[in-house]
Coordinates of C-alpha atoms in Angstrom, one line a residue:
M851 CA -207.4 21.7 83.0
K852 CA -208.5 21.4 79.1
S853 CA -206.8 24.7 78.5
N854 CA -203.6 23.4 79.5
K855 CA -203.7 19.9 77.9
R856 CA -204.8 21.9 74.4
S857 CA -201.9 24.2 75.1
M858 CA -199.2 21.0 75.8
F859 CA -200.6 19.6 72.7
M860 CA -200.0 22.6 70.5
I861 CA -196.5 22.5 71.6
I862 CA -196.0 18.9 71.2
L863 CA -197.4 19.3 67.5
G864 CA -195.4 22.4 66.7
I865 CA -192.3 20.7 67.6
I866 CA -193.1 17.7 66.0
I867 CA -194.3 19.7 62.8
F868 CA -190.7 21.8 63.4
F869 CA -188.7 18.8 63.2
L870 CA -190.6 17.3 59.9
I871 CA -189.7 20.4 58.3
A872 CA -186.1 20.5 59.4
V873 CA -185.8 17.1 58.4
I874 CA -187.7 17.9 55.2
S875 CA -185.8 20.7 54.4
Y876 CA -182.2 18.6 55.6
Y877 CA -183.1 16.3 53.1
G878 CA -183.8 18.7 50.6
Y879 CA -180.4 20.1 51.1
V880 CA -178.4 17.0 51.3
K881 CA -180.7 15.7 47.7
S882 CA -180.0 18.9 46.3
N883 CA -176.1 18.5 46.8
V884 CA -176.0 14.8 45.7
D885 CA -177.9 15.2 42.7
K886 CA -175.4 18.1 41.5
Y887 CA -173.1 14.9 41.1
E888 CA -175.0 12.6 39.4
S889 CA -173.6 14.0 35.8
I890 CA -170.2 14.7 37.4
I891 CA -167.2 13.1 39.4
Y892 CA -167.3 13.1 42.8
P893 CA -164.5 15.4 44.5
N894 CA -161.1 14.7 45.1
I895 CA -160.8 11.4 42.8
K896 CA -157.8 11.5 40.9
I897 CA -156.5 9.6 37.9
Q898 CA -153.2 8.7 37.3
G899 CA -152.6 11.8 39.5
Y900 CA -154.9 14.2 38.3
D901 CA -157.8 15.4 39.7
V902 CA -161.0 14.7 37.7
G903 CA -163.1 15.4 40.6
E904 CA -166.6 17.6 39.6
L905 CA -165.7 17.1 36.3
T906 CA -168.0 15.4 33.8
K907 CA -167.2 12.0 32.0
D908 CA -166.4 13.8 28.9
E909 CA -164.3 16.5 30.4
A910 CA -162.2 13.9 32.4
I911 CA -161.5 12.1 28.9
E912 CA -160.6 15.6 27.5
L913 CA -157.9 16.2 30.1
L914 CA -156.4 12.6 30.1
D915 CA -156.6 12.3 26.4
A916 CA -154.5 15.8 26.8
K917 CA -151.9 14.3 29.1
F918 CA -151.9 11.0 27.9
E919 CA -153.3 9.7 24.6
I920 CA -152.6 12.9 22.4
P921 CA -148.7 12.9 23.5
L922 CA -148.7 9.4 22.9
E923 CA -149.8 9.5 19.5
K924 CA -146.6 11.8 18.7
S925 CA -144.2 9.4 20.6
A926 CA -142.1 6.7 18.9
I927 CA -139.1 4.9 20.0
T928 CA -135.9 5.0 17.6
M929 CA -133.6 1.9 17.2
E930 CA -130.3 2.7 15.4
L931 CA -129.1 -0.4 13.8
K932 CA -125.5 0.0 11.7
G933 CA -126.3 3.4 11.8
D934 CA -129.6 3.4 10.6
E935 CA -132.6 4.5 12.2
I936 CA -135.7 2.7 12.4
T937 CA -138.3 4.3 14.2
I938 CA -141.6 2.6 15.5
P939 CA -144.2 5.2 16.1
Y940 CA -146.6 4.1 19.5
K941 CA -150.0 4.2 17.0
D942 CA -148.2 1.7 15.2
I943 CA -148.1 -0.8 17.8
K944 CA -151.7 0.0 19.0
A945 CA -150.4 1.5 22.1
N946 CA -153.2 3.2 24.3
Y947 CA -154.5 4.0 27.7
D948 CA -157.8 2.5 28.7
I949 CA -158.8 6.2 29.6
N950 CA -162.7 5.4 29.1
K951 CA -162.3 2.5 31.2
V952 CA -161.1 4.0 33.9
V953 CA -163.3 7.5 33.5
E954 CA -165.9 5.0 33.7
K955 CA -165.0 3.9 37.1
A956 CA -164.2 7.0 38.3
F957 CA -167.6 8.5 37.7
N958 CA -169.4 5.5 39.2
Y959 CA -167.4 5.4 42.4
G960 CA -169.8 6.1 45.4
K961 CA -172.9 6.1 42.9
D962 CA -174.4 3.0 44.4
K963 CA -174.2 4.3 48.1
N964 CA -177.3 5.7 49.9
I965 CA -177.7 9.5 49.7
Y966 CA -176.3 10.4 53.0
E967 CA -172.9 8.1 52.3
K968 CA -172.9 10.5 49.2
Y969 CA -173.4 13.4 50.9
K970 CA -170.6 12.5 53.5
L971 CA -168.5 11.9 49.9
I972 CA -169.6 15.1 48.7
K973 CA -168.3 17.1 52.1
K974 CA -165.7 15.3 53.5
P975 CA -164.1 13.6 50.5
Q976 CA -161.4 10.9 51.0
E977 CA -158.5 11.0 48.0
V978 CA -158.9 8.2 45.6
N979 CA -156.3 7.6 43.2
L980 CA -157.4 5.4 40.1
N981 CA -154.2 4.1 37.7
L982 CA -154.4 4.0 33.9
S983 CA -152.9 0.8 32.3
F984 CA -151.1 1.0 29.4
T985 CA -151.6 -1.6 26.5
H986 CA -149.9 -2.2 22.9
D987 CA -149.6 -5.3 20.6
K988 CA -146.3 -7.4 21.5
N989 CA -147.0 -9.3 18.5
I990 CA -146.3 -6.3 16.0
V991 CA -143.1 -5.0 18.4
A992 CA -142.0 -8.8 17.5
A993 CA -142.6 -9.1 14.3
I994 CA -140.6 -5.5 13.6
I995 CA -137.5 -7.0 15.0
N996 CA -137.9 -10.1 13.6
K997 CA -137.5 -7.9 10.2
L998 CA -134.3 -6.4 11.4
Q999 CA -132.8 -9.4 10.7
E1000 CA -133.3 -9.4 6.8
N1001 CA -131.0 -6.2 7.1
L1002 CA -128.1 -8.3 8.3
N1003 CA -125.8 -10.2 6.4
K1004 CA -126.9 -13.7 6.8
E1005 CA -124.0 -16.1 6.4
S1006 CA -120.3 -15.2 6.3
V1007 CA -118.3 -15.1 3.2
D1008 CA -114.7 -16.0 2.9
A1009 CA -112.2 -13.4 1.6
K1010 CA -111.1 -14.4 -2.0
I1011 CA -107.5 -14.3 -3.2
S1012 CA -106.5 -14.5 -7.0
L1013 CA -103.1 -13.3 -9.1
I1014 CA -104.2 -11.1 -12.1
D1015 CA -101.2 -9.9 -14.3
G1016 CA -98.5 -10.8 -11.3
N1017 CA -100.5 -8.8 -8.9
F1018 CA -102.6 -10.3 -6.0
I1019 CA -106.2 -9.2 -5.8
I1020 CA -108.0 -9.7 -2.5
T1021 CA -112.1 -9.5 -2.4
P1022 CA -112.9 -8.6 1.3
H1023 CA -114.4 -10.9 3.6
I1024 CA -117.9 -10.4 4.8
N1025 CA -119.1 -10.8 8.5
K1026 CA -121.6 -13.1 9.6
E1027 CA -124.3 -10.6 11.7
E1028 CA -126.7 -11.6 14.2
I1029 CA -128.8 -10.0 16.8
D1030 CA -130.7 -11.5 19.9
K1031 CA -133.6 -11.0 19.1
N1032 CA -135.1 -12.0 22.4
T1033 CA -132.8 -9.6 24.5
I1034 CA -133.7 -6.6 22.2
L1035 CA -137.5 -7.8 22.4
M1036 CA -137.5 -7.6 26.2
D1037 CA -135.6 -4.3 26.1
I1038 CA -138.4 -3.0 23.8
E1039 CA -140.5 -3.8 25.8
S1040 CA -139.2 -2.1 29.0
L1041 CA -138.8 0.7 26.9
I1042 CA -142.2 0.9 25.8
I1043 CA -143.5 0.9 29.3
S1044 CA -141.0 3.2 31.0
N1045 CA -141.1 5.7 28.4
R1046 CA -144.7 5.6 26.7
N1047 CA -145.0 9.5 26.7
L1048 CA -141.4 10.3 25.5
N1049 CA -139.3 9.4 22.5
A1050 CA -136.8 6.8 23.5
K1051 CA -134.1 5.8 21.7
Y1052 CA -132.4 2.2 21.4
N1053 CA -129.0 1.0 20.1
I1054 CA -129.0 -2.4 18.6
K1055 CA -125.9 -4.4 19.2
V1056 CA -124.5 -6.6 16.2
T1057 CA -122.8 -9.5 17.3
E1058 CA -120.4 -10.4 14.1
K1059 CA -118.9 -14.0 13.3
T1060 CA -115.8 -13.8 11.4
P1061 CA -115.2 -16.7 8.8
N1062 CA -112.3 -18.6 8.5
I1063 CA -110.6 -16.9 5.8
T1064 CA -110.1 -13.3 6.6
T1065 CA -108.9 -10.4 4.4
E1066 CA -106.0 -9.5 6.8
K1067 CA -105.3 -13.4 6.7
L1068 CA -104.8 -13.4 2.8
K1069 CA -103.1 -9.9 2.9
S1070 CA -100.1 -11.9 4.5
I1071 CA -99.6 -14.0 1.1
D1072 CA -96.9 -11.6 -0.7
K1073 CA -94.2 -13.7 -1.6
L1074 CA -93.0 -16.2 -3.9
I1075 CA -91.7 -18.7 -1.3
G1076 CA -91.3 -21.9 -3.7
S1077 CA -91.4 -22.9 -7.5
A1078 CA -90.5 -26.0 -9.7
R1079 CA -90.5 -26.6 -13.6
T1080 CA -90.7 -29.8 -15.2
K1081 CA -90.2 -30.0 -19.2
I1082 CA -92.9 -31.9 -21.3
S1083 CA -91.4 -34.3 -23.9
P1084 CA -92.8 -33.5 -27.2
G1085 CA -94.5 -35.8 -29.5
D1086 CA -97.5 -37.3 -27.6
D1087 CA -100.3 -35.0 -28.0
G1088 CA -102.7 -36.9 -26.0
R1089 CA -100.7 -36.6 -23.0
H1090 CA -99.8 -32.9 -23.4
K1091 CA -103.3 -32.2 -23.4
N1092 CA -103.7 -34.1 -20.0
I1093 CA -101.1 -32.3 -18.5
E1094 CA -102.6 -28.7 -19.4
L1095 CA -105.8 -29.9 -18.2
C1096 CA -104.7 -31.4 -14.7
T1097 CA -102.5 -28.2 -14.1
N1098 CA -105.2 -25.6 -15.1
S1099 CA -107.1 -27.6 -12.4
N1100 CA -104.5 -27.2 -9.8
N1101 CA -104.1 -23.5 -10.6
D1102 CA -105.5 -21.1 -8.1
I1103 CA -105.6 -22.7 -5.3
L1104 CA -105.6 -21.4 -1.6
I1105 CA -104.7 -23.3 1.5
M1106 CA -104.8 -21.7 4.9
D1107 CA -102.6 -22.9 7.6
G1108 CA -103.1 -26.4 9.2
N1109 CA -105.6 -27.3 6.3
A1110 CA -104.7 -30.1 3.8
Y1111 CA -104.8 -30.9 0.1
S1112 CA -105.2 -34.1 -1.7
F1113 CA -104.2 -34.3 -5.4
N1114 CA -107.1 -37.0 -6.1
E1115 CA -109.7 -35.0 -4.3
L1116 CA -109.2 -32.2 -6.6
I1117 CA -108.9 -33.9 -9.5
G1118 CA -111.1 -37.2 -8.8
N1119 CA -110.7 -39.9 -11.5
T1120 CA -108.9 -38.5 -15.1
T1121 CA -112.3 -39.7 -17.1
A1122 CA -113.0 -38.7 -20.7
E1123 CA -116.1 -36.7 -19.6
K1124 CA -113.8 -34.6 -18.2
G1125 CA -111.8 -34.2 -21.3
Y1126 CA -108.9 -36.6 -20.7
V1127 CA -107.6 -38.9 -23.3
S1128 CA -105.3 -42.0 -23.8
S1129 CA -101.6 -41.4 -23.3
K1130 CA -99.0 -43.9 -21.7
V1131 CA -99.0 -45.0 -18.0
I1132 CA -96.7 -46.9 -16.0
I1133 CA -98.3 -49.8 -14.7
D1134 CA -95.9 -52.5 -13.0
G1135 CA -92.9 -51.7 -14.6
K1136 CA -94.4 -51.3 -18.2
L1137 CA -95.6 -48.1 -20.1
E1138 CA -99.3 -48.9 -21.4
D1139 CA -102.3 -46.9 -22.9
G1140 CA -104.5 -45.2 -20.3
I1141 CA -106.8 -42.5 -19.6
G1142 CA -105.0 -39.7 -18.1
G1143 CA -101.7 -40.7 -18.9
G1144 CA -99.1 -38.0 -17.9
I1145 CA -100.5 -36.4 -14.8
C1146 CA -98.2 -37.8 -12.7
Q1147 CA -95.7 -35.0 -14.3
V1148 CA -98.2 -32.5 -12.8
S1149 CA -98.1 -34.3 -9.4
T1150 CA -94.4 -34.3 -9.4
T1151 CA -93.9 -30.6 -10.3
L1152 CA -96.1 -29.6 -7.7
H1153 CA -94.1 -31.8 -5.2
N1154 CA -90.8 -30.2 -6.3
A1155 CA -92.5 -26.8 -5.5
I1156 CA -93.8 -27.9 -2.0
L1157 CA -90.3 -29.1 -1.1
N1158 CA -88.9 -25.8 -1.9
S1159 CA -91.2 -24.1 0.2
G1160 CA -90.5 -25.8 3.1
I1161 CA -93.4 -28.7 3.4
I1162 CA -92.8 -31.9 3.6
P1163 CA -95.7 -34.0 2.1
T1164 CA -97.8 -36.4 4.0
E1165 CA -98.3 -39.0 1.8
R1166 CA -96.3 -39.2 -1.6
K1167 CA -94.9 -42.4 -3.5
N1168 CA -92.2 -42.5 -6.0
H1169 CA -92.7 -44.3 -9.7
D1170 CA -91.8 -47.9 -10.1
M1171 CA -89.5 -46.6 -12.8
P1172 CA -87.4 -43.6 -12.9
V1173 CA -89.2 -40.9 -15.1
R1174 CA -87.2 -38.2 -17.6
Y1175 CA -88.6 -35.1 -16.2
T1176 CA -87.0 -35.0 -12.5
N1177 CA -84.1 -36.5 -10.4
L1178 CA -84.1 -40.0 -9.0
G1179 CA -86.1 -39.6 -5.8
M1180 CA -88.3 -36.4 -6.1
D1181 CA -91.0 -37.6 -8.1
A1182 CA -94.8 -38.4 -7.2
T1183 CA -97.2 -40.9 -8.7
I1184 CA -100.8 -41.0 -8.2
A1185 CA -103.4 -43.4 -9.4
Y1186 CA -107.1 -42.5 -8.7
D1187 CA -108.4 -43.9 -5.2
Y1188 CA -105.1 -45.7 -4.0
I1189 CA -102.1 -43.5 -4.5
D1190 CA -102.7 -40.2 -3.7
Y1191 CA -100.4 -36.9 -3.1
K1192 CA -101.0 -35.1 0.1
F1193 CA -99.6 -32.4 2.4
S1194 CA -100.7 -30.1 5.2
N1195 CA -99.6 -26.6 5.2
T1196 CA -97.5 -26.3 8.4
L1197 CA -95.7 -22.7 7.3
G1198 CA -98.4 -20.3 10.0
Y1199 CA -99.2 -18.8 7.0
P1200 CA -102.0 -19.6 4.1
I1201 CA -100.2 -20.3 0.7
Y1202 CA -101.5 -19.8 -2.6
I1203 CA -100.6 -22.2 -5.6
Q1204 CA -100.1 -21.4 -9.2
S1205 CA -99.6 -23.2 -11.8
Y1206 CA -99.6 -23.0 -16.0
I1207 CA -98.0 -24.5 -18.7
E1208 CA -94.8 -22.4 -20.6
N1209 CA -93.0 -23.0 -23.0
D1210 CA -93.5 -26.9 -23.0
E1211 CA -93.0 -26.7 -19.3
V1212 CA -94.8 -27.6 -16.0
V1213 CA -95.0 -24.6 -13.8
F1214 CA -95.9 -24.5 -10.3
N1215 CA -95.4 -21.6 -7.8
I1216 CA -95.9 -21.2 -4.3
Y1217 CA -97.0 -18.0 -2.5
S1218 CA -97.1 -17.1 1.0
N1219 CA -95.6 -14.7 3.5
N1220 CA -92.3 -12.9 3.0
S1221 CA -91.1 -14.0 6.3
L1222 CA -90.4 -17.5 5.3
K1223 CA -88.0 -16.5 2.6
N1224 CA -85.0 -16.3 5.2
R1225 CA -85.0 -20.1 5.0
N1226 CA -83.8 -22.6 1.8
Y1227 CA -83.9 -25.9 0.9
E1228 CA -81.3 -27.8 -0.6
F1229 CA -82.3 -31.8 -1.8
L1230 CA -79.6 -34.2 -2.3
Q1231 CA -80.0 -37.8 -3.5
E1232 CA -77.8 -40.7 -2.5
V1233 CA -78.0 -43.7 -4.9
Y1234 CA -76.7 -46.7 -2.8
W1235 CA -78.0 -49.4 -5.1
E1236 CA -78.4 -49.8 -8.6
K1237 CA -78.8 -52.8 -11.0
P1238 CA -78.3 -52.7 -14.5
I1239 CA -80.5 -53.8 -17.5
E1240 CA -80.8 -57.5 -18.1
T1241 CA -81.7 -58.5 -21.5
E1242 CA -84.8 -60.8 -22.1
Y1243 CA -85.4 -62.5 -25.5
I1244 CA -88.8 -63.9 -26.4
I1245 CA -89.6 -66.1 -29.8
D1246 CA -92.1 -64.4 -32.1
N1247 CA -92.2 -66.2 -35.3
T1248 CA -93.8 -63.5 -36.7
I1249 CA -90.5 -61.3 -36.8
D1250 CA -88.8 -61.9 -39.9
I1251 CA -85.6 -64.0 -39.6
G1252 CA -83.0 -62.0 -38.2
D1253 CA -84.4 -59.3 -37.5
M1254 CA -85.6 -58.2 -33.6
K1255 CA -88.0 -55.8 -32.2
I1256 CA -87.6 -54.2 -28.8
K1257 CA -90.8 -54.5 -26.7
N1258 CA -89.6 -52.9 -23.8
P1259 CA -86.6 -50.9 -23.3
G1260 CA -86.2 -51.8 -19.9
S1261 CA -85.0 -49.6 -16.8
I1262 CA -82.2 -49.7 -14.4
G1263 CA -83.2 -50.5 -11.1
Y1264 CA -82.2 -48.0 -7.8
K1265 CA -81.9 -47.7 -4.5
V1266 CA -81.9 -43.7 -3.7
K1267 CA -82.0 -41.8 -0.4
T1268 CA -83.3 -38.2 -0.4
Y1269 CA -82.1 -36.0 1.8
R1270 CA -83.4 -32.3 2.8
N1271 CA -81.0 -29.6 4.2
V1272 CA -82.2 -26.5 5.5
Y1273 CA -80.8 -23.2 5.7
E1274 CA -81.7 -20.2 7.9
N1275 CA -79.9 -17.0 6.2
S1276 CA -77.4 -19.1 4.6
E1277 CA -76.5 -21.1 7.8
L1278 CA -77.2 -25.3 7.7
I1279 CA -79.5 -25.7 10.7
E1280 CA -80.6 -29.2 9.8
S1281 CA -80.3 -31.9 7.6
K1282 CA -82.7 -34.8 7.1
L1283 CA -83.6 -38.1 5.4
L1284 CA -86.8 -37.3 3.9
Y1285 CA -87.4 -41.0 1.6
D1286 CA -85.5 -43.8 0.5
D1287 CA -87.2 -44.7 -2.4
Y1288 CA -86.8 -48.1 -5.0
Y1289 CA -87.2 -47.9 -8.3
K1290 CA -87.5 -51.9 -9.6
P1291 CA -85.3 -53.1 -12.5
V1292 CA -87.2 -53.8 -15.4
N1293 CA -85.6 -56.1 -18.4
K1294 CA -85.3 -55.1 -21.6
V1295 CA -87.2 -57.6 -23.7
I1296 CA -86.7 -58.2 -27.4
L1297 CA -88.9 -60.1 -29.4
K1298 CA -86.6 -62.2 -32.1
H1299 CA -87.7 -65.0 -34.9
E1300 CA -86.8 -69.0 -33.4

């Protein structure tokens, strides 16, 4: 009996020992397999689609650097602006992938599990996909785009025209150039994200803003359409100087279609500081000394040239007395700050005003488009009231007995209507009353002894 019990014990003991040996052997086998992965990444782990399983961290980093970081360093975005190319290398915007961080994550995957769970990950691996994150400095990109505006025209510049030796010289206009920096920034950011291992190209759209005065508009000025001349009376150097100053100020004037001209705004007050001197001016029907005397001849000559060009002034007043240098009803007086001469360009084309002194004459030429020459203008005056000069005697005992002195030669009074006839291709198409002017009579004043 004892022999049987001992045999049973030995059998059980043998089984236990076998089991222990088997367990220890299996554990040793498992551990040896798990230990191999302590320094490498578990199998079937992928980063951005690339298998990094069974690689060390350094090997995984080397693989991913070759696939992503190195190509990135060689890549760039090229922007085209007005035919010029601006290249932005990815390295300049501090572009990079978080390769080290993601490799560390891949390496640590499963390392915190128990030995049997780790063994399972080794023998029956489940695919694990990890993605890289791409980063860059958006502020650098924004700064580059902001700087692009420096290569553009910041402001539009009007075209300019001048008449030199009978030929028009036009300086072309310059358009203002703008870019939509916000849209460009969003587009570039999108390109950076979607093409980060490729050389991408982006064409920058430039919006142009045209100034009011363009080269094309000024090219329409190609013909003399109206002119006028008035003779400067000799013997008054001050008056001649004032006329010359004012005429020069009216030269080389461009008035675009629809724009207005004001004599007073252009000339301003005729002060001694501007070079004007004293000469005779008409004040309340009398000739008196005043700074700037004579410039009404300039406004009158301009008025006649403007009428001959087909423009009817918006503001014009005749003198109190007739003037020698033009017909009744064709003069235009001015007085700074309360009597102006104005007109608006209604011709549909820009006009260019040229003025100068030639052979003691004030000359105004108006240039515009040759299509306006199919019209001609005629101006007729109708004097429907006239009052002769009356003589007034004033006692002045400083005058020698029997002598007389003319203080004011006087002036005939008139009421005059001015008509404009318009001819198109030599056919009368319009007759219009322009002005009904009144020139008040002024008595002749004679000083004599009582």
